[in-house]
Coordinates of C-alpha atoms in Angstrom, one line a residue:
X13 CA 109.6 24.8 70.0
X14 CA 106.0 25.8 69.5
X15 CA 104.3 27.5 72.4
X16 CA 101.7 25.4 74.1
X17 CA 98.4 27.0 75.1
X18 CA 95.8 25.2 77.1
X19 CA 92.6 26.5 75.6
X20 CA 89.3 25.6 77.2
X21 CA 86.3 26.8 75.2
X22 CA 83.7 25.2 77.4
X23 CA 81.5 27.6 79.4
X24 CA 79.6 26.7 82.5
X25 CA 76.3 28.5 83.1
X26 CA 74.7 28.8 86.5
X27 CA 71.4 27.0 87.2
X28 CA 68.3 29.2 86.4
X29 CA 67.1 29.4 90.0
X30 CA 70.5 30.9 91.0
X31 CA 70.3 33.5 88.2
X32 CA 66.7 34.4 89.2
X33 CA 67.6 35.2 92.8
X34 CA 71.0 36.8 92.1
X35 CA 71.9 40.2 93.6
X36 CA 72.7 41.3 90.0
X37 CA 70.7 39.1 87.7
X38 CA 71.2 41.4 84.7
X39 CA 75.0 41.8 85.0
X40 CA 75.5 43.1 81.4
X41 CA 73.4 46.2 82.0
X42 CA 75.0 46.9 85.4
X43 CA 78.4 46.6 83.8
X44 CA 77.4 48.8 80.9
X45 CA 76.3 51.5 83.3
X46 CA 79.5 51.3 85.3
X47 CA 81.5 52.0 82.1
X48 CA 79.2 54.6 80.5
X49 CA 78.3 56.5 83.7
X50 CA 80.8 55.6 86.3
X51 CA 80.1 58.6 88.6
X52 CA 76.4 57.8 88.9
X53 CA 77.1 54.1 89.2
X54 CA 79.7 54.4 92.0
X55 CA 77.6 57.0 93.8
X56 CA 74.7 54.6 94.0
X57 CA 76.9 51.8 95.4
X58 CA 78.6 54.1 97.9
X59 CA 75.2 55.4 99.1
X60 CA 74.4 51.9 100.3
X61 CA 77.0 52.5 103.0
X62 CA 77.1 55.2 105.8
X63 CA 79.2 58.3 105.5
X64 CA 79.6 60.9 108.3
X65 CA 79.7 63.5 105.5
X66 CA 79.2 63.0 101.8
X67 CA 81.9 63.3 99.1
X68 CA 82.1 66.3 96.8
X69 CA 83.4 64.4 93.8
X70 CA 83.2 60.6 93.0
X71 CA 86.6 60.3 91.3
X72 CA 89.6 62.6 90.7
X73 CA 91.7 60.8 88.1
X74 CA 95.2 62.2 87.4
X75 CA 96.9 59.2 85.8
X76 CA 98.2 57.1 87.4
X77 CA 96.7 58.5 90.6
X78 CA 93.0 58.0 91.5
X79 CA 91.2 59.6 94.4
X80 CA 87.8 58.2 95.2
X81 CA 84.9 59.9 97.0
X82 CA 86.9 63.1 97.4
X83 CA 86.0 64.9 100.6
X84 CA 83.9 62.1 102.0
X85 CA 84.2 61.2 105.7
X86 CA 83.6 57.7 107.1
X87 CA 85.1 54.9 109.1
X88 CA 85.2 51.4 107.7
X89 CA 84.5 49.7 111.0
X90 CA 81.3 51.8 111.4
X91 CA 80.1 50.2 108.2
X92 CA 81.3 46.7 109.1
X93 CA 80.0 46.7 112.7
X94 CA 78.0 49.6 114.1
X95 CA 75.7 49.8 111.1
X96 CA 74.6 46.2 111.5
X97 CA 74.3 46.3 115.3
X98 CA 72.1 49.4 114.8
X99 CA 70.0 47.6 112.2
X100 CA 69.1 44.6 114.5
X101 CA 72.0 42.2 113.8
X102 CA 73.6 42.4 117.3
X103 CA 73.1 38.7 117.9
X104 CA 73.9 37.5 114.4
X105 CA 77.1 35.4 114.2
X106 CA 79.9 37.3 112.4
X107 CA 82.5 34.5 112.5
X108 CA 82.8 30.8 113.2
X109 CA 86.4 30.1 113.9
X110 CA 87.6 26.5 113.8
X111 CA 91.1 24.9 113.9
X112 CA 92.4 21.6 112.6
X113 CA 91.3 19.7 115.7
X114 CA 87.7 21.1 115.4
X115 CA 88.0 23.5 118.3
X116 CA 85.4 26.1 117.6
X117 CA 84.6 29.7 118.6
X118 CA 81.8 31.9 117.5
X119 CA 81.4 35.7 117.8
X120 CA 78.4 37.8 117.1
X121 CA 78.4 41.3 115.5
X122 CA 77.6 42.8 118.9
X123 CA 80.4 41.0 120.6
X124 CA 82.8 41.8 117.8
X125 CA 82.0 45.5 118.0
X126 CA 82.6 45.5 121.8
X127 CA 85.9 43.6 121.5
X128 CA 87.1 45.9 118.7
X129 CA 86.1 49.0 120.8
X130 CA 87.9 47.6 123.8
X131 CA 91.1 46.9 121.9
X132 CA 90.9 50.3 120.1
X133 CA 90.7 52.0 123.5
X134 CA 93.6 49.8 124.6
X135 CA 95.7 51.0 121.6
X136 CA 94.8 54.6 122.5
X137 CA 95.9 54.0 126.1
X138 CA 99.3 52.9 124.7
X139 CA 99.6 56.2 122.7
X140 CA 98.6 54.8 119.3
X141 CA 96.6 57.3 117.3
X142 CA 95.6 58.2 113.8
X143 CA 98.4 57.8 111.3
X144 CA 100.5 55.6 113.5
X145 CA 101.5 52.2 112.1
X146 CA 100.8 48.9 113.9
X147 CA 102.3 45.6 112.6
X148 CA 100.2 42.5 113.1
X149 CA 101.9 39.0 113.1
X150 CA 99.0 36.8 114.1
X151 CA 97.4 33.4 113.4
X152 CA 94.3 33.1 111.2
X153 CA 91.9 33.8 114.1
X154 CA 89.2 36.0 115.3
X155 CA 91.8 37.8 117.5
X156 CA 93.7 38.8 114.4
X157 CA 90.5 40.3 112.9
X158 CA 89.8 42.2 116.1
X159 CA 93.3 43.6 115.9
X160 CA 92.9 44.8 112.3
X161 CA 89.6 46.4 113.0
X162 CA 90.8 48.0 116.3
X163 CA 93.5 49.8 114.3
X164 CA 91.0 51.0 111.7
X165 CA 88.7 52.2 114.4
X166 CA 91.3 54.6 115.8
X167 CA 92.8 55.5 112.4
X168 CA 96.0 53.7 112.9
X169 CA 97.4 52.0 109.8
X170 CA 97.7 48.3 110.1
X171 CA 100.3 46.2 108.4
X172 CA 99.6 42.5 108.6
X173 CA 102.5 40.2 108.1
X174 CA 101.7 36.5 107.3
X175 CA 102.5 34.4 110.4
X176 CA 104.5 32.0 108.2
X177 CA 107.1 34.6 107.4
X178 CA 110.6 34.5 108.9
X179 CA 112.1 36.8 111.4
X180 CA 114.1 38.6 108.6
X181 CA 111.0 39.1 106.5
X182 CA 109.0 40.4 109.5
X183 CA 111.8 42.8 110.6
X184 CA 112.0 44.3 107.0
X185 CA 108.3 45.0 107.1
X186 CA 108.2 46.4 110.7
X187 CA 111.3 48.6 109.8
X188 CA 109.8 50.0 106.6
X189 CA 106.5 50.8 108.2
X190 CA 108.1 52.2 111.3
X191 CA 105.5 50.4 113.5
X192 CA 105.0 51.9 116.9
X193 CA 103.2 48.8 118.2
X194 CA 103.4 45.1 117.2
X195 CA 100.5 42.7 117.9
X196 CA 101.3 39.0 118.0
X197 CA 100.5 35.7 119.7
X198 CA 102.5 33.1 121.5
X199 CA 102.1 30.6 118.6
X200 CA 100.0 29.5 115.7
X201 CA 98.9 25.9 114.9
X202 CA 99.7 24.1 111.7
X203 CA 99.6 20.4 110.9
X204 CA 99.0 19.7 114.6
X205 CA 102.2 21.5 115.6
X206 CA 102.7 24.7 117.5
X207 CA 104.7 27.2 115.5
X208 CA 106.1 29.9 117.9
X209 CA 105.4 33.5 116.9
X210 CA 106.5 35.7 119.8
X211 CA 110.1 34.5 119.8
X212 CA 110.2 35.5 116.1
X213 CA 108.9 39.0 117.0
X214 CA 111.4 39.4 119.8
X215 CA 114.3 38.8 117.5
X216 CA 112.7 40.9 114.7
X217 CA 112.4 44.0 116.8
X218 CA 115.8 43.8 118.5
X219 CA 117.4 47.3 118.4
X220 CA 114.3 48.9 116.7
X221 CA 113.8 51.8 119.0
X222 CA 110.6 53.1 117.4
X223 CA 108.7 49.9 118.5
X224 CA 107.3 51.0 121.8
X225 CA 105.0 48.1 122.8
X226 CA 104.3 44.5 121.8
X227 CA 100.7 43.3 122.5
X228 CA 100.9 39.6 123.1
X229 CA 98.0 37.2 123.0
X230 CA 99.1 34.4 125.4
X231 CA 97.0 31.5 124.0
X232 CA 97.6 29.2 126.9
X233 CA 98.1 31.8 129.6
X234 CA 101.4 30.2 130.6
X235 CA 104.0 32.5 129.1
X236 CA 103.4 35.9 130.6
X237 CA 105.7 35.4 133.6
X238 CA 108.9 37.5 133.6
X239 CA 108.3 38.9 130.2
X240 CA 110.1 42.0 128.8
X241 CA 108.8 45.3 130.1
X242 CA 107.5 46.3 126.6
X243 CA 105.0 43.4 126.6
X244 CA 101.3 44.1 127.1
X245 CA 98.9 41.3 127.6
X246 CA 96.3 41.2 124.8
X247 CA 93.4 39.8 126.9
X248 CA 94.0 42.1 129.9
X249 CA 94.2 45.1 127.6
X250 CA 90.8 44.2 126.2
X251 CA 89.3 43.3 129.6
X252 CA 90.4 46.6 131.2
X253 CA 89.1 48.9 128.4
X254 CA 85.7 50.4 127.8
X255 CA 83.3 48.9 125.3
X256 CA 82.5 52.3 123.8
X257 CA 84.9 53.9 121.4
X258 CA 83.8 56.5 118.9
X259 CA 85.1 55.7 115.5
X260 CA 87.8 58.1 114.2
X261 CA 86.4 60.3 111.4
X262 CA 88.5 59.2 108.4
X263 CA 88.8 61.1 105.2
X264 CA 88.0 58.9 102.2
X265 CA 91.7 59.2 101.1
X266 CA 93.2 58.6 104.6
X267 CA 95.3 55.4 104.7
X268 CA 93.7 52.2 106.0
X269 CA 96.5 49.7 105.7
X270 CA 99.9 48.8 104.2
X271 CA 100.4 45.4 102.8
X272 CA 103.8 44.3 101.6
X273 CA 104.5 42.3 98.5
X274 CA 105.9 38.8 99.1
X275 CA 109.4 40.0 98.3
X276 CA 110.1 37.1 95.9
X277 CA 111.2 39.6 93.2
X278 CA 113.3 41.9 95.4
X279 CA 112.7 44.1 98.4
X280 CA 109.1 43.9 99.6
X281 CA 107.1 46.9 98.5
X282 CA 104.5 48.4 100.8
X283 CA 101.2 48.8 99.0
X284 CA 99.0 51.5 100.6
X285 CA 95.2 51.2 100.5
X286 CA 93.1 54.2 101.5
X287 CA 89.7 54.1 103.2
X288 CA 86.7 55.1 101.0
X289 CA 87.4 53.5 97.6
X290 CA 88.6 50.3 99.2
X291 CA 85.6 50.1 101.5
X292 CA 83.1 50.6 98.6
X293 CA 85.0 48.1 96.3
X294 CA 85.2 45.3 98.8
X295 CA 81.6 45.8 99.8
X296 CA 80.2 45.6 96.2
X297 CA 82.6 42.9 94.9
X298 CA 81.6 40.6 97.8
X299 CA 77.9 41.3 97.1
X300 CA 78.1 40.9 93.3
X301 CA 80.8 38.2 92.7
X302 CA 79.8 35.9 95.6
X303 CA 76.1 36.8 95.5
X304 CA 75.9 36.8 99.3
X305 CA 72.5 37.0 101.0
X306 CA 71.2 37.7 104.5
X307 CA 71.5 34.1 105.5
X308 CA 74.7 33.1 103.6
X309 CA 77.3 31.0 105.3
X310 CA 80.5 32.1 103.6
X311 CA 84.0 30.7 103.7
X312 CA 87.1 32.2 102.3
X313 CA 90.0 29.8 103.0
X314 CA 92.7 32.5 102.6
X315 CA 94.9 33.8 105.4
X316 CA 94.4 37.3 106.7
X317 CA 98.1 37.9 105.9
X318 CA 97.2 38.3 102.2
X319 CA 95.1 40.8 100.3
X320 CA 92.5 38.2 99.7
X321 CA 92.2 37.7 103.5
X322 CA 92.0 41.5 104.1
X323 CA 89.3 42.0 101.5
X324 CA 87.3 38.7 101.5
X325 CA 87.7 37.5 105.1
X326 CA 87.5 40.8 106.9
X327 CA 86.2 44.0 105.2
X328 CA 84.0 42.7 102.3
X329 CA 82.0 40.1 104.3
X330 CA 81.6 42.4 107.3
X331 CA 80.4 45.3 105.2
X332 CA 77.7 42.9 103.9
X333 CA 76.8 41.7 107.4
X334 CA 77.2 38.0 106.7
X335 CA 78.4 35.0 108.7
X336 CA 81.9 33.8 107.7
X337 CA 83.9 30.6 108.6
X338 CA 87.6 31.2 109.3
X339 CA 90.0 28.3 109.8
X340 CA 93.5 28.1 111.3
X341 CA 95.5 25.3 109.8
X342 CA 96.1 23.5 106.5
X343 CA 93.7 21.9 104.0
X344 CA 94.9 18.4 104.5
X345 CA 95.4 18.0 108.2
X346 CA 94.3 15.9 110.2
X347 CA 92.9 14.3 107.0
X348 CA 92.4 15.5 103.4
X349 CA 88.6 15.8 103.8
X350 CA 88.8 18.3 106.7
X351 CA 87.5 21.2 104.5
X352 CA 84.6 19.2 103.3
X353 CA 83.9 18.1 106.8
X354 CA 83.5 21.7 107.8
X355 CA 81.5 22.6 104.7
X356 CA 79.0 19.9 105.7
X357 CA 79.1 20.8 109.4
X358 CA 78.5 24.5 109.0
X359 CA 76.3 24.2 105.9
X360 CA 78.6 26.5 103.8
X361 CA 76.9 28.2 100.8
X362 CA 79.7 30.1 99.3
X363 CA 83.2 28.7 99.2
X364 CA 86.2 30.7 98.0
X365 CA 89.7 29.2 97.7
X366 CA 93.0 29.2 95.8
X367 CA 94.2 27.2 92.8
X368 CA 97.2 25.9 94.8
X369 CA 94.7 24.4 97.4
X370 CA 92.6 22.9 94.6
X371 CA 95.6 21.3 93.0
X372 CA 96.7 19.9 96.4
X373 CA 93.3 18.4 97.0
X374 CA 93.0 17.0 93.5
X375 CA 95.8 14.6 94.2
X376 CA 93.5 12.7 96.7
X377 CA 90.8 12.0 94.1
X378 CA 87.1 12.6 93.9
X379 CA 86.2 10.0 96.4
X380 CA 87.2 12.2 99.4
X381 CA 84.6 15.0 98.7
X382 CA 82.1 12.4 97.7
X383 CA 82.0 11.2 101.3
X384 CA 80.5 14.5 102.5
X385 CA 77.2 16.3 102.0
X386 CA 78.1 19.3 100.0
X387 CA 74.6 20.1 98.8
X388 CA 74.5 23.5 100.6
X389 CA 77.2 24.9 98.3
X390 CA 75.8 27.4 95.8
X391 CA 78.7 29.5 94.6
X392 CA 82.4 28.3 94.3
X393 CA 85.1 30.9 93.8
X394 CA 88.8 30.5 93.0
X395 CA 91.4 33.3 93.2

């Protein structure tokens, strides 16, 4: 049988006015420089961010190991939050959270910094410190982002586990990371239903002595009575902590997070990302690929449980100081036009999604998106 290849030769070029105002209008020459003079190129990019002390060497490459910005000291949360607050963006909206029912919550850069600092101080009060691992099993919400950033603030290594994973999958990942603390919520919402999360965590950590505390976000404030002694209330921990927390000084090569492979092809493998190179890469790829501007409303439909969510919901957009939409739920509930409804409502300019979602929505035909005003969309991205 002959192999079948779907070859599409057609190219789509962006409108001239988009090219003219692009962050990198002359992509070819930028790319050429990155290949011919990588040290100078990456130095220039890294210098757009703040470092507590500069690197001695851009890249140390001993195949297959790469060390980036060797000797440099920074903290990714300083670049994602403090830097913007210092530069006059305290009241700029960082995230617009929305769920399937249209419930909405907004948080500014100033508020996000304070919440992250409070939770970071809360983590410290529980004994979590630089190098400790914290597992996060949370819905796709602002609270999950605060949890990730609070870990990075104190130098604890976060390990986010997608909130759709089973108890067995969660246990494997907590066990492998030897997490000292687990952060979770009472439930997540999907297709209008509550999917319990805390009961999954309770089973997953049974007999795991190294797990000292579970921080529980009680979404309806009705489940905290008579809980196990290791449970700490998420909101109380934040409320009772100081809004000031000095960012831990991180070496460029200090670990930032562990993210496990899906496990579909055997035991899940923990992929470790370090601080400096990852920070610079997510900053510049968000800026170049998505062409984000000061006033961009950006929406990445991924879940924070995946690498796309880490890079293009959390660290990349925040490093660029833009406003992001984040949604908890599925693309077709309560109706197959829900995404386009939110694009219209929030005047989204840059929309980044996945092929699986596109295929799912294609089944409903073109008349669904045609009902909405999608004229604000400027850049579309697919994983």
